[in-house]
PDB file of C-alpha atoms in Angstrom:
ATOM      1  CA  TYR U   1     -20.490 -14.196 -11.343  1.00 45.00           C
ATOM      2  CA  HIS U   2     -19.506 -16.667  -8.605  1.00 47.00           C
ATOM      3  CA  LEU U   3     -16.891 -14.200  -7.517  1.00 52.00           C
ATOM      4  CA  ILE U   4     -19.588 -12.041  -5.962  1.00 52.00           C
ATOM      5  CA  PHE U   5     -22.657 -14.269  -5.635  1.00 49.00           C
ATOM      6  CA  PRO U   6     -22.993 -17.705  -3.964  1.00 52.00           C
ATOM      7  CA  ARG U   7     -23.314 -20.707  -6.289  1.00 56.00           C
ATOM      8  CA  SER U   8     -27.016 -21.528  -5.988  1.00 57.00           C
ATOM      9  CA  GLU U   9     -28.326 -17.975  -5.844  1.00 54.00           C
ATOM     10  CA  VAL U  10     -30.893 -16.818  -8.430  1.00 53.00           C
ATOM     11  CA  LEU U  11     -29.426 -13.983 -10.469  1.00 51.00           C
ATOM     12  CA  PHE U  12     -31.194 -11.071 -12.131  1.00 53.00           C
ATOM     13  CA  TYR U  13     -30.063  -8.559 -14.732  1.00 50.00           C
ATOM     14  CA  SER U  14     -29.818  -5.891 -12.048  1.00 56.00           C
ATOM     15  CA  ASP U  15     -27.176  -8.057 -10.356  1.00 52.00           C
ATOM     16  CA  PHE U  16     -24.923  -7.596 -13.381  1.00 53.00           C
ATOM     17  CA  ALA U  17     -25.723  -3.998 -14.234  1.00 55.00           C
ATOM     18  CA  PRO U  18     -23.062  -1.541 -13.154  1.00 55.00           C
ATOM     19  CA  ARG U  19     -23.512  -0.933  -9.466  1.00 57.00           C
ATOM     20  CA  ASN U  20     -22.042   2.518  -9.395  1.00 57.00           C
ATOM     21  CA  SER U  21     -22.445   5.036 -12.204  1.00 58.00           C
ATOM     22  CA  ILE U  22     -19.175   6.787 -11.330  1.00 74.00           C
ATOM     23  CA  SER U  23     -16.051   5.384 -12.990  1.00 84.00           C
ATOM     24  CA  TYR U  24     -13.875   3.270 -10.755  1.00 86.00           C
ATOM     25  CA  ILE U  25     -10.594   4.874  -9.728  1.00 91.00           C
ATOM     26  CA  TYR U  26      -8.008   2.411  -8.520  1.00 93.00           C
ATOM     27  CA  PRO U  27      -6.497   3.456  -5.148  1.00 95.00           C
ATOM     28  CA  GLU U  28      -2.841   3.734  -6.198  1.00 94.00           C
ATOM     29  CA  GLN U  29      -1.724   5.289  -2.919  1.00 96.00           C
ATOM     30  CA  LEU U  30      -3.175   2.357  -1.017  1.00 95.00           C
ATOM     31  CA  GLU U  31      -1.319  -0.019  -3.347  1.00 95.00           C
ATOM     32  CA  LYS U  32       1.930   1.846  -2.617  1.00 95.00           C
ATOM     33  CA  ARG U  33       1.303   1.451   1.110  1.00 96.00           C
ATOM     34  CA  LEU U  34       0.560  -2.246   0.560  1.00 95.00           C
ATOM     35  CA  ILE U  35       3.933  -2.706  -1.147  1.00 94.00           C
ATOM     36  CA  GLU U  36       5.716  -0.698   1.566  1.00 93.00           C
ATOM     37  CA  PHE U  37       4.225  -2.913   4.268  1.00 95.00           C
ATOM     38  CA  ILE U  38       5.092  -6.052   2.300  1.00 93.00           C
ATOM     39  CA  ASN U  39       8.690  -4.867   1.919  1.00 90.00           C
ATOM     40  CA  LYS U  40       8.852  -4.165   5.655  1.00 90.00           C
ATOM     41  CA  GLY U  41       7.446  -7.625   6.362  1.00 91.00           C
ATOM     42  CA  ASP U  42       4.368  -6.229   8.130  1.00 94.00           C
ATOM     43  CA  PHE U  43       1.768  -8.827   7.177  1.00 96.00           C
ATOM     44  CA  GLU U  44      -1.154  -7.410   9.189  1.00 96.00           C
ATOM     45  CA  GLN U  45      -0.836  -3.911   7.714  1.00 97.00           C
ATOM     46  CA  ALA U  46      -0.302  -5.296   4.203  1.00 96.00           C
ATOM     47  CA  LYS U  47      -3.360  -7.532   4.538  1.00 97.00           C
ATOM     48  CA  SER U  48      -5.410  -4.568   5.747  1.00 97.00           C
ATOM     49  CA  CYS U  49      -4.385  -2.522   2.684  1.00 96.00           C
ATOM     50  CA  TYR U  50      -5.226  -5.437   0.403  1.00 96.00           C
ATOM     51  CA  PHE U  51      -8.739  -5.768   1.833  1.00 95.00           C
ATOM     52  CA  LYS U  52      -9.323  -2.008   1.581  1.00 95.00           C
ATOM     53  CA  ILE U  53      -8.393  -2.092  -2.110  1.00 95.00           C
ATOM     54  CA  VAL U  54     -10.716  -5.020  -2.783  1.00 93.00           C
ATOM     55  CA  GLU U  55     -13.558  -3.462  -0.799  1.00 91.00           C
ATOM     56  CA  SER U  56     -13.148  -0.209  -2.734  1.00 90.00           C
ATOM     57  CA  SER U  57     -13.952  -2.047  -5.969  1.00 89.00           C
ATOM     58  CA  LEU U  58     -16.926  -4.113  -4.797  1.00 86.00           C
ATOM     59  CA  SER U  59     -19.535  -1.403  -5.292  1.00 83.00           C
ATOM     60  CA  TYR U  60     -18.559  -1.087  -8.965  1.00 84.00           C
ATOM     61  CA  SER U  61     -18.940  -3.337 -11.989  1.00 80.00           C
ATOM     62  CA  TYR U  62     -17.453  -6.799 -12.279  1.00 79.00           C
ATOM     63  CA  GLN U  63     -14.932  -5.346 -14.730  1.00 82.00           C
ATOM     64  CA  SER U  64     -13.788  -2.878 -12.053  1.00 85.00           C
ATOM     65  CA  ILE U  65     -13.281  -5.716  -9.599  1.00 85.00           C
ATOM     66  CA  ASN U  66     -11.213  -7.542 -12.221  1.00 84.00           C
ATOM     67  CA  ILE U  67      -9.138  -4.416 -12.827  1.00 87.00           C
ATOM     68  CA  ALA U  68      -8.410  -4.093  -9.120  1.00 90.00           C
ATOM     69  CA  LEU U  69      -7.481  -7.773  -8.797  1.00 89.00           C
ATOM     70  CA  THR U  70      -5.282  -7.634 -11.899  1.00 87.00           C
ATOM     71  CA  ARG U  71      -3.432  -4.573 -10.606  1.00 91.00           C
ATOM     72  CA  LEU U  72      -3.001  -6.240  -7.214  1.00 91.00           C
ATOM     73  CA  SER U  73      -1.713  -9.364  -8.930  1.00 87.00           C
ATOM     74  CA  LEU U  74       0.864  -7.332 -10.839  1.00 87.00           C
ATOM     75  CA  ALA U  75       1.932  -5.535  -7.665  1.00 88.00           C
ATOM     76  CA  ILE U  76       2.337  -8.880  -5.857  1.00 85.00           C
ATOM     77  CA  ASN U  77       4.397 -10.279  -8.753  1.00 83.00           C
ATOM     78  CA  VAL U  78       6.659  -7.217  -8.776  1.00 82.00           C
ATOM     79  CA  SER U  79       7.096  -7.382  -5.018  1.00 80.00           C
ATOM     80  CA  LEU U  80       7.981 -11.050  -5.239  1.00 78.00           C
ATOM     81  CA  SER U  81      10.536 -10.340  -7.972  1.00 76.00           C
ATOM     82  CA  ASP U  82      12.006  -7.545  -5.859  1.00 73.00           C
ATOM     83  CA  GLN U  83      12.611 -10.056  -3.077  1.00 67.00           C
ATOM     84  CA  GLY U  84      14.799 -11.996  -5.507  1.00 65.00           C
ATOM     85  CA  ASN U  85      12.997 -15.284  -4.958  1.00 53.00           C
ATOM     86  CA  ASP U  86      10.599 -16.730  -7.506  1.00 48.00           C
ATOM     87  CA  ASP U  87      10.315 -20.160  -5.846  1.00 48.00           C
ATOM     88  CA  PHE U  88       6.793 -19.342  -4.667  1.00 46.00           C
ATOM     89  CA  LEU U  89       5.564 -19.530  -8.231  1.00 46.00           C
ATOM     90  CA  PRO U  90       5.574 -22.944  -9.929  1.00 44.00           C
ATOM     91  CA  ASN U  91       8.058 -23.304 -12.784  1.00 45.00           C
ATOM     92  CA  ASN U  92       9.371 -19.807 -11.973  1.00 46.00           C
ATOM     93  CA  GLN U  93       6.652 -18.226 -14.119  1.00 43.00           C
ATOM     94  CA  GLN U  94       5.507 -14.824 -12.888  1.00 48.00           C
ATOM     95  CA  SER U  95       2.208 -15.198 -14.753  1.00 49.00           C
ATOM     96  CA  THR U  96       1.228 -18.321 -12.794  1.00 54.00           C
ATOM     97  CA  PHE U  97      -0.080 -16.207  -9.924  1.00 61.00           C
ATOM     98  CA  SER U  98      -2.448 -14.410 -12.303  1.00 59.00           C
ATOM     99  CA  ILE U  99      -3.437 -17.605 -14.109  1.00 57.00           C
ATOM    100  CA  SER U 100      -4.437 -19.372 -10.915  1.00 68.00           C
ATOM    101  CA  LEU U 101      -6.320 -16.219  -9.931  1.00 66.00           C
ATOM    102  CA  ALA U 102      -8.393 -16.520 -13.121  1.00 68.00           C
ATOM    103  CA  ASP U 103      -9.407 -20.076 -12.155  1.00 75.00           C
ATOM    104  CA  MET U 104     -10.964 -18.961  -8.877  1.00 77.00           C
ATOM    105  CA  GLU U 105     -14.700 -18.710  -8.564  1.00 77.00           C
ATOM    106  CA  THR U 106     -15.353 -16.948  -5.273  1.00 82.00           C
ATOM    107  CA  LEU U 107     -14.079 -13.843  -3.587  1.00 84.00           C
ATOM    108  CA  ASP U 108     -13.095 -15.972  -0.579  1.00 86.00           C
ATOM    109  CA  GLN U 109     -10.834 -18.053  -2.814  1.00 86.00           C
ATOM    110  CA  VAL U 110      -9.290 -14.912  -4.280  1.00 88.00           C
ATOM    111  CA  ASN U 111      -8.776 -13.404  -0.827  1.00 91.00           C
ATOM    112  CA  ASN U 112      -7.151 -16.615   0.444  1.00 91.00           C
ATOM    113  CA  HIS U 113      -4.876 -16.676  -2.619  1.00 88.00           C
ATOM    114  CA  PHE U 114      -3.726 -13.086  -2.098  1.00 91.00           C
ATOM    115  CA  THR U 115      -3.415 -13.453   1.658  1.00 93.00           C
ATOM    116  CA  LYS U 116      -1.187 -16.494   1.219  1.00 90.00           C
ATOM    117  CA  ALA U 117       0.999 -14.662  -1.298  1.00 88.00           C
ATOM    118  CA  ILE U 118       1.264 -11.549   0.885  1.00 92.00           C
ATOM    119  CA  SER U 119       2.143 -13.664   3.917  1.00 92.00           C
ATOM    120  CA  PHE U 120       4.833 -15.514   1.969  1.00 88.00           C
ATOM    121  CA  ILE U 121       6.432 -12.351   0.612  1.00 89.00           C
ATOM    122  CA  CYS U 122       6.331 -10.657   4.030  1.00 91.00           C
ATOM    123  CA  GLU U 123       8.149 -13.673   5.479  1.00 90.00           C
ATOM    124  CA  LEU U 124      10.759 -13.470   2.695  1.00 87.00           C
ATOM    125  CA  SER U 125      11.211  -9.788   3.427  1.00 88.00           C
ATOM    126  CA  ARG U 126      11.662 -10.399   7.170  1.00 88.00           C
ATOM    127  CA  ARG U 127      14.209 -13.152   6.502  1.00 88.00           C
ATOM    128  CA  LYS U 128      16.148 -10.961   4.091  1.00 86.00           C
ATOM    129  CA  HIS U 129      16.123  -8.136   6.627  1.00 85.00           C
ATOM    130  CA  ASN U 130      17.308 -10.453   9.434  1.00 86.00           C
ATOM    131  CA  GLU U 131      20.072 -11.909   7.263  1.00 88.00           C
ATOM    132  CA  ARG U 132      21.334  -8.415   6.490  1.00 86.00           C
ATOM    133  CA  HIS U 133      21.366  -7.542  10.193  1.00 87.00           C
ATOM    134  CA  LYS U 134      23.197 -10.769  10.997  1.00 89.00           C
ATOM    135  CA  LYS U 135      25.887  -9.995   8.391  1.00 90.00           C
ATOM    136  CA  ILE U 136      26.352  -6.493   9.812  1.00 89.00           C
ATOM    137  CA  ALA U 137      26.670  -7.885  13.349  1.00 88.00           C
ATOM    138  CA  GLU U 138      29.287 -10.342  12.110  1.00 90.00           C
ATOM    139  CA  GLN U 139      31.223  -7.502  10.461  1.00 89.00           C
ATOM    140  CA  VAL U 140      31.158  -5.587  13.756  1.00 88.00           C
ATOM    141  CA  ASP U 141      32.442  -8.635  15.660  1.00 89.00           C
ATOM    142  CA  ILE U 142      35.318  -9.048  13.201  1.00 90.00           C
ATOM    143  CA  LEU U 143      36.245  -5.357  13.397  1.00 89.00           C
ATOM    144  CA  ILE U 144      36.206  -5.480  17.199  1.00 89.00           C
ATOM    145  CA  GLN U 145      38.421  -8.581  17.241  1.00 90.00           C
ATOM    146  CA  GLN U 146      40.856  -7.084  14.735  1.00 89.00           C
ATOM    147  CA  ASN U 147      41.061  -3.676  16.416  1.00 86.00           C
ATOM    148  CA  TYR U 148      40.528  -4.583  20.069  1.00 85.00           C
ATOM    149  CA  SER U 149      43.791  -3.003  21.194  1.00 88.00           C
ATOM    150  CA  ASP U 150      43.144   0.255  19.309  1.00 85.00           C
ATOM    151  CA  PRO U 151      42.301   2.952  21.907  1.00 88.00           C
ATOM    152  CA  SER U 152      40.318   4.936  19.329  1.00 87.00           C
ATOM    153  CA  LEU U 153      37.923   2.021  18.712  1.00 87.00           C
ATOM    154  CA  CYS U 154      34.370   3.214  19.274  1.00 87.00           C
ATOM    155  CA  ILE U 155      30.919   2.851  17.795  1.00 87.00           C
ATOM    156  CA  ASP U 156      31.520   5.849  15.505  1.00 88.00           C
ATOM    157  CA  SER U 157      34.726   4.420  14.034  1.00 87.00           C
ATOM    158  CA  ILE U 158      33.153   0.990  13.514  1.00 88.00           C
ATOM    159  CA  ALA U 159      30.067   2.564  11.913  1.00 87.00           C
ATOM    160  CA  SER U 160      32.167   4.623   9.512  1.00 88.00           C
ATOM    161  CA  LYS U 161      34.174   1.542   8.476  1.00 87.00           C
ATOM    162  CA  ILE U 162      30.964  -0.362   7.737  1.00 87.00           C
ATOM    163  CA  GLY U 163      29.271   2.630   6.101  1.00 88.00           C
ATOM    164  CA  LEU U 164      26.358   3.075   8.493  1.00 88.00           C
ATOM    165  CA  SER U 165      25.359   5.685  11.022  1.00 89.00           C
ATOM    166  CA  ALA U 166      26.380   4.976  14.627  1.00 86.00           C
ATOM    167  CA  ASP U 167      22.744   5.070  15.808  1.00 89.00           C
ATOM    168  CA  TYR U 168      21.585   2.593  13.178  1.00 86.00           C
ATOM    169  CA  LEU U 169      24.523   0.281  13.811  1.00 85.00           C
ATOM    170  CA  SER U 170      23.853   0.388  17.537  1.00 85.00           C
ATOM    171  CA  ARG U 171      20.218  -0.623  17.012  1.00 84.00           C
ATOM    172  CA  ILE U 172      21.151  -3.474  14.705  1.00 83.00           C
ATOM    173  CA  TYR U 173      23.890  -4.790  16.965  1.00 78.00           C
ATOM    174  CA  ARG U 174      21.644  -4.799  20.057  1.00 79.00           C
ATOM    175  CA  GLN U 175      19.176  -7.042  18.250  1.00 70.00           C
TER     176      GLN U 175
END
């Protein structure tokens, strides 16, 4: 009950009765957007989606809030695994994120826990993205050095050798 109510507050049965008679429907589309933003490394948008999902569950029963948090926890774990780096979780155990979530008593603690995880994964995603761009730029430099005297050398020929579109390659290389 500390998740929703402050520690020293007097609680009544009505505080624990279901708050909304309609069944809770988890916002799957919002979760998909959350994961998309995490994979793009857009922390602010991902955090906004997270808070919308949590807020959508708060007018329902405690069980509904737990369902939402459990689903979010699973989505965060999957996203972390997709980044190919499990160092964020102690002892490389995916369940640790969920276990530490269960030990939390207040919604602020839960929100801080998720926000930290989302921030970390967004940073991993940005680094991975930047490393990929750096490797592509290095490939372009090598191709230019190797084929400098070739009169047919152009952005289109370089892009086709690397397997990217000329527009995309141009954007990456300018960065």
